[in-house]
Amino acid sequence: GESVGLHLPTLSVQEGDNSIINCAYSNSASDYFIWYKQESGKGPQFIIDIRSNMDKRQGQRVTVLLNKTVKHLSLQIAATQPGDSAVYFCAENRSEGAQKLVFGQGTRLTINP
Amino acid sequence: DSGVTQTPKHLITATGQRVTLRCSPRSGDLSVYWYQQSLDQGLQFLIQYYNGEERAKGNILERFSAQQFPDLHSELNLSSLELGDSALYFCASSGALAGGAEQYFGPGTRLTVT
């Protein structure tokens, strides 16, 4: 069935450390993947995306890695800050001619001082 | 601030009732998406409209319907409400119909059905 899942529901890291959030997807036909951040009481906020013809993309303090062989996606956050505490969702786009995102269940990232 | 607005912010209603949630997309965005976020189901895609036309459907119940108006704002209608419909409902917008288009989410409407 359809599934975009996360390996860990919670992750705690020390401030200043790097964090890695993982995601497994099931549809090899998906061509676009996105990471969203959701802070308490707010809507999801776009962090970074990657197309299926890439295996790595970097942003400001964030890197997304895509391994199509094992259908795995990861989000790396460098030098974590208290403001990075949030729930992180991966999502995949599965519909050609439209945009139908399938979201994972989310990982709660907690930054410890 | 994403530029997407949703009203109302909170809504409390009784089972069996009907409610309408409203969304105004970012200026210039033609695509509007509706999502439901509940504790047990996570973030679920409901439906996408592009320039007034329905373009993609997800896990949307028959009791739910949506439309996008000529001014591009959208409404999500929920009828015969059940306790299980209590959730956060998000609207998002993007500039494109398909492909890799970043979706901008609104702040959501929290619906509580009692």
mmCIF file of C-alpha atoms in Angstrom:
data_model
loop_
_atom_site.group_PDB
_atom_site.id
_atom_site.type_symbol
_atom_site.label_atom_id
_atom_site.label_comp_id
_atom_site.label_asym_id
_atom_site.label_seq_id
_atom_site.Cartn_x
_atom_site.Cartn_y
_atom_site.Cartn_z
ATOM 1 C CA GLY A 1 0.000 0.000 0.000
ATOM 2 C CA GLU A 2 0.973 3.610 0.062
ATOM 3 C CA SER A 3 3.464 4.435 2.732
ATOM 4 C CA VAL A 4 6.039 7.022 3.466
ATOM 5 C CA GLY A 5 7.480 6.142 6.812
ATOM 6 C CA LEU A 6 10.042 7.386 9.250
ATOM 7 C CA HIS A 7 12.507 5.178 11.043
ATOM 8 C CA LEU A 8 12.371 7.072 14.350
ATOM 9 C CA PRO A 9 9.413 8.912 15.796
ATOM 10 C CA THR A 10 11.575 10.976 18.202
ATOM 11 C CA LEU A 11 15.115 12.248 18.143
ATOM 12 C CA SER A 12 16.997 14.211 20.780
ATOM 13 C CA VAL A 13 20.296 15.900 20.068
ATOM 14 C CA GLN A 14 22.546 18.347 21.871
ATOM 15 C CA GLU A 15 22.597 21.909 20.706
ATOM 16 C CA GLY A 16 25.400 22.362 18.227
ATOM 17 C CA ASP A 17 25.449 18.723 17.168
ATOM 18 C CA ASN A 18 24.367 17.481 13.782
ATOM 19 C CA SER A 19 21.129 15.570 13.405
ATOM 20 C CA ILE A 20 19.944 13.102 10.820
ATOM 21 C CA ILE A 21 16.302 12.307 10.234
ATOM 22 C CA ASN A 22 15.485 9.332 8.059
ATOM 23 C CA CYS A 23 12.568 8.431 5.866
ATOM 24 C CA ALA A 24 11.660 5.386 3.801
ATOM 25 C CA TYR A 25 9.303 5.573 0.866
ATOM 26 C CA SER A 26 7.602 2.807 -1.034
ATOM 27 C CA ASN A 27 6.759 4.138 -4.489
ATOM 28 C CA SER A 28 9.726 3.961 -6.836
ATOM 29 C CA ALA A 29 7.784 6.087 -9.329
ATOM 30 C CA SER A 30 7.790 9.119 -7.045
ATOM 31 C CA ASP A 31 9.774 11.886 -8.674
ATOM 32 C CA TYR A 32 9.870 14.641 -6.110
ATOM 33 C CA PHE A 33 10.569 14.606 -2.384
ATOM 34 C CA ILE A 34 10.241 17.332 0.192
ATOM 35 C CA TRP A 35 11.077 17.889 3.832
ATOM 36 C CA TYR A 36 8.762 20.018 5.934
ATOM 37 C CA LYS A 37 9.186 21.388 9.429
ATOM 38 C CA GLN A 38 6.205 21.926 11.670
ATOM 39 C CA GLU A 39 6.476 23.909 14.851
ATOM 40 C CA SER A 40 3.850 23.686 17.524
ATOM 41 C CA GLY A 41 0.664 25.498 16.547
ATOM 42 C CA LYS A 42 1.828 26.260 13.021
ATOM 43 C CA GLY A 43 1.439 24.850 9.569
ATOM 44 C CA PRO A 44 4.195 22.851 7.884
ATOM 45 C CA GLN A 45 7.032 24.925 6.526
ATOM 46 C CA PHE A 46 9.083 23.938 3.490
ATOM 47 C CA ILE A 47 12.716 23.170 4.255
ATOM 48 C CA ILE A 48 14.256 21.598 1.200
ATOM 49 C CA ASP A 49 13.297 19.451 -1.745
ATOM 50 C CA ILE A 50 14.995 17.083 -4.144
ATOM 51 C CA ARG A 51 14.060 15.586 -7.469
ATOM 52 C CA SER A 52 14.531 11.938 -8.269
ATOM 53 C CA ASN A 53 17.311 12.683 -10.754
ATOM 54 C CA MET A 54 19.504 13.951 -7.916
ATOM 55 C CA ASP A 55 21.038 12.176 -4.940
ATOM 56 C CA LYS A 56 22.038 15.160 -2.835
ATOM 57 C CA ARG A 57 20.971 18.726 -2.363
ATOM 58 C CA GLN A 58 22.239 21.282 0.097
ATOM 59 C CA GLY A 59 20.634 24.297 1.637
ATOM 60 C CA GLN A 60 21.511 26.512 4.522
ATOM 61 C CA ARG A 61 22.553 24.107 7.316
ATOM 62 C CA VAL A 62 20.431 21.361 5.757
ATOM 63 C CA THR A 63 21.248 18.603 3.333
ATOM 64 C CA VAL A 64 18.868 16.094 1.799
ATOM 65 C CA LEU A 65 20.145 12.766 0.545
ATOM 66 C CA LEU A 66 18.166 10.493 -1.720
ATOM 67 C CA ASN A 67 19.006 6.835 -2.240
ATOM 68 C CA LYS A 68 16.677 5.485 -4.873
ATOM 69 C CA THR A 69 18.170 2.019 -4.739
ATOM 70 C CA VAL A 70 16.856 1.450 -1.224
ATOM 71 C CA LYS A 71 14.117 4.095 -1.418
ATOM 72 C CA HIS A 72 15.504 6.105 1.424
ATOM 73 C CA LEU A 73 15.539 9.812 2.115
ATOM 74 C CA SER A 74 17.376 11.643 4.870
ATOM 75 C CA LEU A 75 17.568 15.157 6.208
ATOM 76 C CA GLN A 76 20.761 16.314 7.817
ATOM 77 C CA ILE A 77 20.724 19.425 9.968
ATOM 78 C CA ALA A 78 24.106 20.842 10.842
ATOM 79 C CA ALA A 79 24.933 22.632 14.089
ATOM 80 C CA THR A 80 21.443 22.317 15.493
ATOM 81 C CA GLN A 81 19.898 25.252 17.283
ATOM 82 C CA PRO A 82 16.988 25.475 19.741
ATOM 83 C CA GLY A 83 14.828 26.806 16.920
ATOM 84 C CA ASP A 84 15.244 23.520 15.090
ATOM 85 C CA SER A 85 13.041 21.784 17.638
ATOM 86 C CA ALA A 86 9.963 20.730 15.693
ATOM 87 C CA VAL A 87 8.332 17.821 13.944
ATOM 88 C CA TYR A 88 9.885 17.002 10.598
ATOM 89 C CA PHE A 89 7.940 15.353 7.810
ATOM 90 C CA CYS A 90 9.142 13.849 4.596
ATOM 91 C CA ALA A 91 6.735 13.835 1.679
ATOM 92 C CA GLU A 92 6.733 12.401 -1.797
ATOM 93 C CA ASN A 93 4.878 13.475 -4.870
ATOM 94 C CA ARG A 94 3.118 10.593 -6.551
ATOM 95 C CA SER A 95 0.867 12.047 -9.139
ATOM 96 C CA GLU A 96 1.823 13.193 -12.598
ATOM 97 C CA GLY A 97 -0.188 16.094 -13.895
ATOM 98 C CA ALA A 98 -1.025 17.186 -10.366
ATOM 99 C CA GLN A 99 0.631 17.395 -7.022
ATOM 100 C CA LYS A 100 -0.518 14.832 -4.514
ATOM 101 C CA LEU A 101 1.897 14.755 -1.618
ATOM 102 C CA VAL A 102 2.049 11.724 0.634
ATOM 103 C CA PHE A 103 3.470 12.588 4.031
ATOM 104 C CA GLY A 104 5.286 10.419 6.495
ATOM 105 C CA GLN A 105 4.212 10.246 10.106
ATOM 106 C CA GLY A 106 6.837 12.713 11.254
ATOM 107 C CA THR A 107 9.830 12.758 13.579
ATOM 108 C CA ARG A 108 9.912 15.004 16.613
ATOM 109 C CA LEU A 109 13.322 16.585 16.967
ATOM 110 C CA THR A 110 14.241 17.957 20.370
ATOM 111 C CA ILE A 111 17.340 20.063 20.844
ATOM 112 C CA ASN A 112 18.821 19.811 24.320
ATOM 113 C CA PRO A 113 20.757 22.822 25.671
ATOM 114 C CA ASP B 1 4.107 34.153 7.382
ATOM 115 C CA SER B 2 3.476 31.964 4.341
ATOM 116 C CA GLY B 3 0.997 34.322 2.715
ATOM 117 C CA VAL B 4 -1.772 31.730 2.906
ATOM 118 C CA THR B 5 -4.676 32.684 5.164
ATOM 119 C CA GLN B 6 -7.288 30.443 6.683
ATOM 120 C CA THR B 7 -10.433 31.209 8.591
ATOM 121 C CA PRO B 8 -11.632 30.528 11.154
ATOM 122 C CA LYS B 9 -8.691 29.622 13.353
ATOM 123 C CA HIS B 10 -10.812 27.513 15.677
ATOM 124 C CA LEU B 11 -14.197 25.943 15.190
ATOM 125 C CA ILE B 12 -16.247 23.996 17.692
ATOM 126 C CA THR B 13 -19.410 22.314 16.553
ATOM 127 C CA ALA B 14 -21.645 19.360 17.277
ATOM 128 C CA THR B 15 -21.965 16.018 15.560
ATOM 129 C CA GLY B 16 -24.235 16.053 12.545
ATOM 130 C CA GLN B 17 -23.529 19.685 11.754
ATOM 131 C CA ARG B 18 -21.982 21.234 8.659
ATOM 132 C CA VAL B 19 -19.098 23.706 8.562
ATOM 133 C CA THR B 20 -17.200 25.632 5.926
ATOM 134 C CA LEU B 21 -13.495 26.342 6.125
ATOM 135 C CA ARG B 22 -12.040 29.105 4.032
ATOM 136 C CA CYS B 23 -8.634 29.558 2.463
ATOM 137 C CA SER B 24 -7.020 32.389 0.549
ATOM 138 C CA PRO B 25 -3.894 31.344 -1.335
ATOM 139 C CA ARG B 26 -0.744 33.375 -1.774
ATOM 140 C CA SER B 27 -1.082 36.119 -4.293
ATOM 141 C CA GLY B 28 -0.678 34.660 -7.768
ATOM 142 C CA ASP B 29 -0.850 30.994 -6.752
ATOM 143 C CA LEU B 30 -3.334 29.022 -8.821
ATOM 144 C CA SER B 31 -3.149 25.703 -6.988
ATOM 145 C CA VAL B 32 -4.856 25.150 -3.666
ATOM 146 C CA TYR B 33 -4.555 22.000 -1.581
ATOM 147 C CA TRP B 34 -6.440 20.800 1.470
ATOM 148 C CA TYR B 35 -4.962 18.522 4.129
ATOM 149 C CA GLN B 36 -6.270 16.970 7.288
ATOM 150 C CA GLN B 37 -3.958 16.410 10.246
ATOM 151 C CA SER B 38 -5.090 14.176 13.040
ATOM 152 C CA LEU B 39 -3.166 12.423 15.786
ATOM 153 C CA ASP B 40 -3.840 8.942 14.476
ATOM 154 C CA GLN B 41 -3.664 9.560 10.713
ATOM 155 C CA GLY B 42 -0.961 12.184 10.444
ATOM 156 C CA LEU B 43 -1.034 14.669 7.592
ATOM 157 C CA GLN B 44 -3.366 13.443 4.853
ATOM 158 C CA PHE B 45 -3.881 14.997 1.442
ATOM 159 C CA LEU B 46 -7.541 15.610 0.704
ATOM 160 C CA ILE B 47 -7.872 17.437 -2.591
ATOM 161 C CA GLN B 48 -6.173 19.818 -5.034
ATOM 162 C CA TYR B 49 -7.731 22.548 -7.146
ATOM 163 C CA TYR B 50 -6.002 24.408 -9.913
ATOM 164 C CA ASN B 51 -7.510 27.577 -11.320
ATOM 165 C CA GLY B 52 -10.995 26.530 -10.306
ATOM 166 C CA GLU B 53 -10.834 22.905 -11.388
ATOM 167 C CA GLU B 54 -10.368 19.799 -9.284
ATOM 168 C CA ARG B 55 -7.070 18.156 -10.238
ATOM 169 C CA ALA B 56 -6.244 15.522 -7.664
ATOM 170 C CA LYS B 57 -8.111 13.699 -4.977
ATOM 171 C CA GLY B 58 -6.791 11.950 -1.929
ATOM 172 C CA ASN B 59 -8.425 10.477 1.131
ATOM 173 C CA ILE B 60 -11.404 12.779 1.105
ATOM 174 C CA LEU B 61 -14.669 11.465 2.484
ATOM 175 C CA GLU B 62 -17.880 11.767 0.493
ATOM 176 C CA ARG B 63 -19.240 13.962 3.293
ATOM 177 C CA PHE B 64 -16.524 16.480 2.447
ATOM 178 C CA SER B 65 -16.429 18.697 -0.596
ATOM 179 C CA ALA B 66 -14.371 21.601 -1.785
ATOM 180 C CA GLN B 67 -14.395 24.261 -4.434
ATOM 181 C CA GLN B 68 -12.182 27.014 -5.732
ATOM 182 C CA PHE B 69 -13.771 30.273 -6.767
ATOM 183 C CA PRO B 70 -12.846 32.642 -9.619
ATOM 184 C CA ASP B 71 -10.893 34.845 -7.209
ATOM 185 C CA LEU B 72 -8.921 31.662 -6.358
ATOM 186 C CA HIS B 73 -9.962 31.392 -2.751
ATOM 187 C CA SER B 74 -11.153 27.957 -1.729
ATOM 188 C CA GLU B 75 -13.653 26.500 0.675
ATOM 189 C CA LEU B 76 -13.773 23.083 2.258
ATOM 190 C CA ASN B 77 -17.225 21.961 3.289
ATOM 191 C CA LEU B 78 -17.578 19.273 5.927
ATOM 192 C CA SER B 79 -21.038 17.866 6.544
ATOM 193 C CA SER B 80 -22.685 15.316 8.824
ATOM 194 C CA LEU B 81 -19.769 15.819 11.141
ATOM 195 C CA GLU B 82 -18.561 12.984 13.321
ATOM 196 C CA LEU B 83 -16.315 12.992 16.358
ATOM 197 C CA GLY B 84 -13.542 11.525 14.229
ATOM 198 C CA ASP B 85 -13.535 14.582 12.003
ATOM 199 C CA SER B 86 -11.923 16.565 14.780
ATOM 200 C CA ALA B 87 -8.558 17.562 13.393
ATOM 201 C CA LEU B 88 -6.438 20.363 12.068
ATOM 202 C CA TYR B 89 -7.294 21.278 8.491
ATOM 203 C CA PHE B 90 -4.579 22.935 6.469
ATOM 204 C CA CYS B 91 -4.753 24.712 3.198
ATOM 205 C CA ALA B 92 -1.670 25.122 1.044
ATOM 206 C CA SER B 93 -1.017 26.867 -2.229
ATOM 207 C CA SER B 94 1.557 26.734 -4.974
ATOM 208 C CA GLY B 95 2.183 28.457 -8.248
ATOM 209 C CA ALA B 96 2.177 25.363 -10.368
ATOM 210 C CA LEU B 97 -0.168 22.536 -11.182
ATOM 211 C CA ALA B 98 2.274 19.703 -10.916
ATOM 212 C CA GLY B 99 5.870 18.712 -10.567
ATOM 213 C CA GLY B 100 8.219 20.161 -8.053
ATOM 214 C CA ALA B 101 6.348 23.151 -6.814
ATOM 215 C CA GLU B 102 6.821 24.234 -3.233
ATOM 216 C CA GLN B 103 3.592 24.282 -1.308
ATOM 217 C CA TYR B 104 3.036 27.047 1.199
ATOM 218 C CA PHE B 105 0.850 26.091 4.124
ATOM 219 C CA GLY B 106 -1.573 28.259 6.002
ATOM 220 C CA PRO B 107 -1.834 28.313 9.808
ATOM 221 C CA GLY B 108 -4.691 25.806 9.803
ATOM 222 C CA THR B 109 -8.195 25.592 11.220
ATOM 223 C CA ARG B 110 -8.653 23.491 14.323
ATOM 224 C CA LEU B 111 -12.000 21.746 14.175
ATOM 225 C CA THR B 112 -13.459 20.206 17.289
ATOM 226 C CA VAL B 113 -16.589 18.128 16.957
ATOM 227 C CA THR B 114 -18.381 17.470 20.244
#
